[in-house]
Coordinates of C-alpha atoms and ligand atoms in Angstrom, one line a residue:
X678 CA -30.6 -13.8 53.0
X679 CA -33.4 -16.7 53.1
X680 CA -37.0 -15.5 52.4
X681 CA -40.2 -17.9 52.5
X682 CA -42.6 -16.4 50.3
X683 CA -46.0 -16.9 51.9
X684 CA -49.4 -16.7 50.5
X685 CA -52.6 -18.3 49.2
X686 CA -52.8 -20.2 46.1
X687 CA -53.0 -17.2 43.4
X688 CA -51.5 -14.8 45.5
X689 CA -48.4 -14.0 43.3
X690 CA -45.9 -16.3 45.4
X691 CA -44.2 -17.0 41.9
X692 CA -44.6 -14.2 40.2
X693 CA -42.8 -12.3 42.9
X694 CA -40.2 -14.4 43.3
X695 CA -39.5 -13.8 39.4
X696 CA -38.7 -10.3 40.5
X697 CA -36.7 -11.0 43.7
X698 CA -34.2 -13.5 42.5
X699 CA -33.5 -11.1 39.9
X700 CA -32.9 -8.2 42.2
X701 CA -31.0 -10.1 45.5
X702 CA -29.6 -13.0 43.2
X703 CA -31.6 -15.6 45.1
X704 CA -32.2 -19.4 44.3
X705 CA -35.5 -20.2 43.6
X706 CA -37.3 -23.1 45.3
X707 CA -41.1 -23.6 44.4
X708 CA -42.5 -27.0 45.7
X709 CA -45.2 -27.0 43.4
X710 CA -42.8 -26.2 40.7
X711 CA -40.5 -29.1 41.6
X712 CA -44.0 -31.4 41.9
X713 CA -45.0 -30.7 38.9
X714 CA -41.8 -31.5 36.8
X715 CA -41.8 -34.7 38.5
X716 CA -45.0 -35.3 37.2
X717 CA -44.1 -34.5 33.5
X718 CA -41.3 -36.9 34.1
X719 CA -43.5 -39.3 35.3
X720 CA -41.1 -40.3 38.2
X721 CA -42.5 -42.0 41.3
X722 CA -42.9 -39.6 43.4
X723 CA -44.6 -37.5 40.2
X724 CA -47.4 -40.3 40.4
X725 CA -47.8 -39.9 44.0
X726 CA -48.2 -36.0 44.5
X727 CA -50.4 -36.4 41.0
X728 CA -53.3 -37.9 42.9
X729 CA -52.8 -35.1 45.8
X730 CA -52.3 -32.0 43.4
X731 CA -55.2 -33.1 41.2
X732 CA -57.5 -32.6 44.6
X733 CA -55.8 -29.4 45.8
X734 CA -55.1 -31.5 48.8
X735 CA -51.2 -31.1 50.3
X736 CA -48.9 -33.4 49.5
X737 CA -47.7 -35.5 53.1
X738 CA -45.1 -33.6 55.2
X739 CA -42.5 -36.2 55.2
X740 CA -42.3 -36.8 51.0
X741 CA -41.7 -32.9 50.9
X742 CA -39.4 -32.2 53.5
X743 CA -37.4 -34.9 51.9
X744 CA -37.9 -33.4 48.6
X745 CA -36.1 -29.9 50.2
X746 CA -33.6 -31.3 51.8
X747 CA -33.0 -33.3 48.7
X748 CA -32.9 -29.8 46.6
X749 CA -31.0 -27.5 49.0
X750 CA -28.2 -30.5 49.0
X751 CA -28.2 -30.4 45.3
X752 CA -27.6 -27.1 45.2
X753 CA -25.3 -26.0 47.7
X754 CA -23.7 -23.4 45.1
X755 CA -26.7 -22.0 43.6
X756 CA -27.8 -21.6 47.6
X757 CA -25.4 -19.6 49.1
X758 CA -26.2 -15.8 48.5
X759 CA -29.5 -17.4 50.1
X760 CA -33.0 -19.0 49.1
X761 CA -36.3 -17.5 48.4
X762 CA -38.7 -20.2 49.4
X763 CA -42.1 -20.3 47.2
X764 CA -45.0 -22.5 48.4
X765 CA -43.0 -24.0 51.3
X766 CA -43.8 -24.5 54.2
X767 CA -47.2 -25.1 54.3
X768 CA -47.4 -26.6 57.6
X769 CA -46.1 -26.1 61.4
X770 CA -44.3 -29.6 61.1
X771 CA -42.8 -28.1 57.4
X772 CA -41.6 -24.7 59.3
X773 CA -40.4 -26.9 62.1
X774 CA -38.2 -28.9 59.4
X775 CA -36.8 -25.9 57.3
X776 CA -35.3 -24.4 60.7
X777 CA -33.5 -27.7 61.5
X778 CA -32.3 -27.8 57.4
X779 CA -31.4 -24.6 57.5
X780 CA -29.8 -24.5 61.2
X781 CA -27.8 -28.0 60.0
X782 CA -26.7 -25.7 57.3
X783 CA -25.8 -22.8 59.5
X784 CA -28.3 -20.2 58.6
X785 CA -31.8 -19.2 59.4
X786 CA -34.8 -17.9 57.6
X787 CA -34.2 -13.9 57.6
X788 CA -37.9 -13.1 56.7
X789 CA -41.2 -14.3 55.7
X790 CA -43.0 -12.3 53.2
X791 CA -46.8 -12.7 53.5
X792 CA -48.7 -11.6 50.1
X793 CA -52.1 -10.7 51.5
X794 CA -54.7 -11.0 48.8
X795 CA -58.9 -11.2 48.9
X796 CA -60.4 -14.3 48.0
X797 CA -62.3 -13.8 44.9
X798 CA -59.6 -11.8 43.6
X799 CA -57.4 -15.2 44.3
X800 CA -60.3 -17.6 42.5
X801 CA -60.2 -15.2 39.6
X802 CA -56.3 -14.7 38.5
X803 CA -56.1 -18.8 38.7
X804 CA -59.2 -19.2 36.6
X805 CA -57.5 -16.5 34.2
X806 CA -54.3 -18.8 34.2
X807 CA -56.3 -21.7 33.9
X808 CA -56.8 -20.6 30.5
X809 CA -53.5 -21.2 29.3
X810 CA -51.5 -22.9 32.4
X811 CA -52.7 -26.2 32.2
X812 CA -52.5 -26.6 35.3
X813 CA -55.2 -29.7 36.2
X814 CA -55.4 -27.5 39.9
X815 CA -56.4 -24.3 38.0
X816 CA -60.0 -25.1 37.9
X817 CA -62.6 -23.5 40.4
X818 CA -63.5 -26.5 41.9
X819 CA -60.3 -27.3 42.8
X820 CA -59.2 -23.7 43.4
X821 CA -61.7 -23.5 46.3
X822 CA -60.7 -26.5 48.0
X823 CA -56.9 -25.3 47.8
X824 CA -58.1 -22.1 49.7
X825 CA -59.9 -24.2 52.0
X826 CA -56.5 -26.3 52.6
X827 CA -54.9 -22.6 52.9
X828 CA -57.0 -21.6 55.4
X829 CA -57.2 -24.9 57.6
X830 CA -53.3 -26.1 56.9
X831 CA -51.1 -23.1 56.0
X832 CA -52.5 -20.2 56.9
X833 CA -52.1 -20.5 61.3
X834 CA -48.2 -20.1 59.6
X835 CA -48.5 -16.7 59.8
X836 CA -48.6 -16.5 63.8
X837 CA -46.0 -18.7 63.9
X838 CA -43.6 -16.2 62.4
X839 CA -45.1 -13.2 63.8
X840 CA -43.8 -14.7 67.3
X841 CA -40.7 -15.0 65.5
X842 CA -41.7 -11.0 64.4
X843 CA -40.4 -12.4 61.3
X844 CA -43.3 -12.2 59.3
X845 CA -43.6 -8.8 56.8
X846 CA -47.6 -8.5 55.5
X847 CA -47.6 -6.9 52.2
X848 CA -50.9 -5.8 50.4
X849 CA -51.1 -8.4 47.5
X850 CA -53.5 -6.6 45.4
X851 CA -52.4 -3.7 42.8
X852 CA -49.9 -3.9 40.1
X853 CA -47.2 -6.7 40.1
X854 CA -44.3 -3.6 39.8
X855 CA -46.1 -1.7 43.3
X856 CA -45.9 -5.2 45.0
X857 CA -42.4 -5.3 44.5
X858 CA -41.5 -2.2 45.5
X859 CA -43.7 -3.0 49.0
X860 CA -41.4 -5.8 49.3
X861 CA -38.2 -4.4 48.5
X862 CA -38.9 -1.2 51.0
X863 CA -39.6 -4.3 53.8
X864 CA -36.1 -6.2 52.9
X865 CA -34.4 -3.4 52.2
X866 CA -35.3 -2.1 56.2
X867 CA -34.0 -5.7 58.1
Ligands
AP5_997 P1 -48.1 -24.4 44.4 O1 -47.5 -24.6 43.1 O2 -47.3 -23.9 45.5 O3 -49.4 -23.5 44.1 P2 -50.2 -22.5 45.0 O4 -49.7 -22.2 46.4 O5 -51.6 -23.1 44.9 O6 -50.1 -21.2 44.3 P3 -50.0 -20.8 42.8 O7 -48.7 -21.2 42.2 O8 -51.3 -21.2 42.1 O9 -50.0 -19.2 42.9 P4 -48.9 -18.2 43.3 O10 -49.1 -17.6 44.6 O11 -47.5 -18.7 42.9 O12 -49.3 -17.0 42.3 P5 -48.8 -16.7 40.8 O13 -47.6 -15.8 40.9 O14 -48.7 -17.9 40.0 O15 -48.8 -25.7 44.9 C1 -49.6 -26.5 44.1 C2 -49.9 -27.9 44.8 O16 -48.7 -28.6 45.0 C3 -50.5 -27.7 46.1 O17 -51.9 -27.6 46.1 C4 -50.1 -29.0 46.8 O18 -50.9 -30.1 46.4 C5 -48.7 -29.2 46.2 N1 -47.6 -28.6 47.1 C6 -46.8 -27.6 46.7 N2 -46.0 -27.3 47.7 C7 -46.3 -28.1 48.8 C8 -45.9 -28.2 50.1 N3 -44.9 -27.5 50.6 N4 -46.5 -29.2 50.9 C9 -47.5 -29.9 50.4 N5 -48.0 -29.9 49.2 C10 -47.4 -29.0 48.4 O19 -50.0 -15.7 40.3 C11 -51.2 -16.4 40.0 C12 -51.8 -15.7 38.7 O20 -52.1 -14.3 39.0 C13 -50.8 -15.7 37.6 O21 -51.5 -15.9 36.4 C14 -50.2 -14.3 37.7 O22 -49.8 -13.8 36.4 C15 -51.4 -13.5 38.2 N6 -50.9 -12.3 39.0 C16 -49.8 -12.3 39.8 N7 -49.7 -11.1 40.5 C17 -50.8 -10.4 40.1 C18 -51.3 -9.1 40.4 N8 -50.6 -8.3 41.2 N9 -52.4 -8.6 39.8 C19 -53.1 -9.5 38.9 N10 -52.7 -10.7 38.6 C20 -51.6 -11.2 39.2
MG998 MG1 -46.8 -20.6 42.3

């Protein structure tokens, strides 16, 4: 089972996944996540997605479809029960890409699920984690512009997999345990 894990910046893309690759023994694939650890490590293409990040701008298409093909052929083992995809893809040409990776790989995304959460309630859990996360992103300044990105770049994502009646809209806002169990009804019905 392959899931993309859709959503606006705050929505709870990762702290979902937590949950799910705990209860379907998925692999884990957050492009931020992997962004950011090259940026600790201070590798080159750390530096680059640095002065992207910093802006809450996206990093370009073809660095991070490189990056995923680079991850999924690193971990072919950890793959195989399937991958839950966190904060990728963000664009049509990024959607486009995962079906040929996956295809090349014989298998298909199963199911997108699209937390769907109110914006000041999204501008208010990142300034909460801004506290501690520092995160340079996790400012308000640069939290509206992500949503802005979100709504010009990723969001038309979600027609694109409703045609493909592949996309599952779950109410983002309550507890982080009633979330789950929206999601897990939805997966558990494919
Ligand atoms: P990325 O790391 O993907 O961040 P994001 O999409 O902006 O989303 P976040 O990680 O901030 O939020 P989330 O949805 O994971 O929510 P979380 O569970 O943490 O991307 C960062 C940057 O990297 C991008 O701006 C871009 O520059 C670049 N990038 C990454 N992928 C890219 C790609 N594919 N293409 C191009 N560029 C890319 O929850 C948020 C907070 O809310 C947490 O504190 C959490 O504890 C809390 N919370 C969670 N659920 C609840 C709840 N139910 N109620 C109350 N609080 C909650
Ligand atoms: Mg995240």
């Amino acid at each position: 089972m392959n899931i993309v894990i859709f959503g606006a910046p705050g929505s709870g893309k990762g702290t979902q996944s937590d949950k799910l690759i705990e209860h379907y023994n998925l692999f884990h694939i957050s492009t931020g996540d992997v962004l950011r650890d090259n940026m600790r490590r201070g590798t080159e293409l750390g530096k680059i997605a640095k002065g992207y990040i910093d802006q809450g701008q996206l990093v370009p298409d073809e660095l991070i479809i490189d990056l995923l093909a680079q991850v999924l052929d690193e971990n072919k083992e950890n793959a195989a029960d399937g991958v839950i995809f966190d904060g990728y893809p963000r664009t049509i040409p990024q959607a486009e890409a995962l079906e040929q990776l996956l295809a090349d790989r014989g298998t298909q995304v199963d199911a997108v699920v699209g937390l769907e959460v109110p914006d000041e309630e999204l501008i208010k859990r990142i300034l909460l984690r801004g506290q501690l996360s520092g995160r340079a992103d996790d400012n308000e300044e640069t939290a509206r512009k992500r949503l802005e990105v979100y709504y010009n770049q990723t969001s038309p994502l979600k027609a694109y997999y409703e045609e493909q009646g592949k996309y599952l809209a779950i109410n983002g806002l309550g507890t982080i345990d009633g979330i789950f169990d929206l999601i897990r009804q939805e997966l558990d019905n494919l």
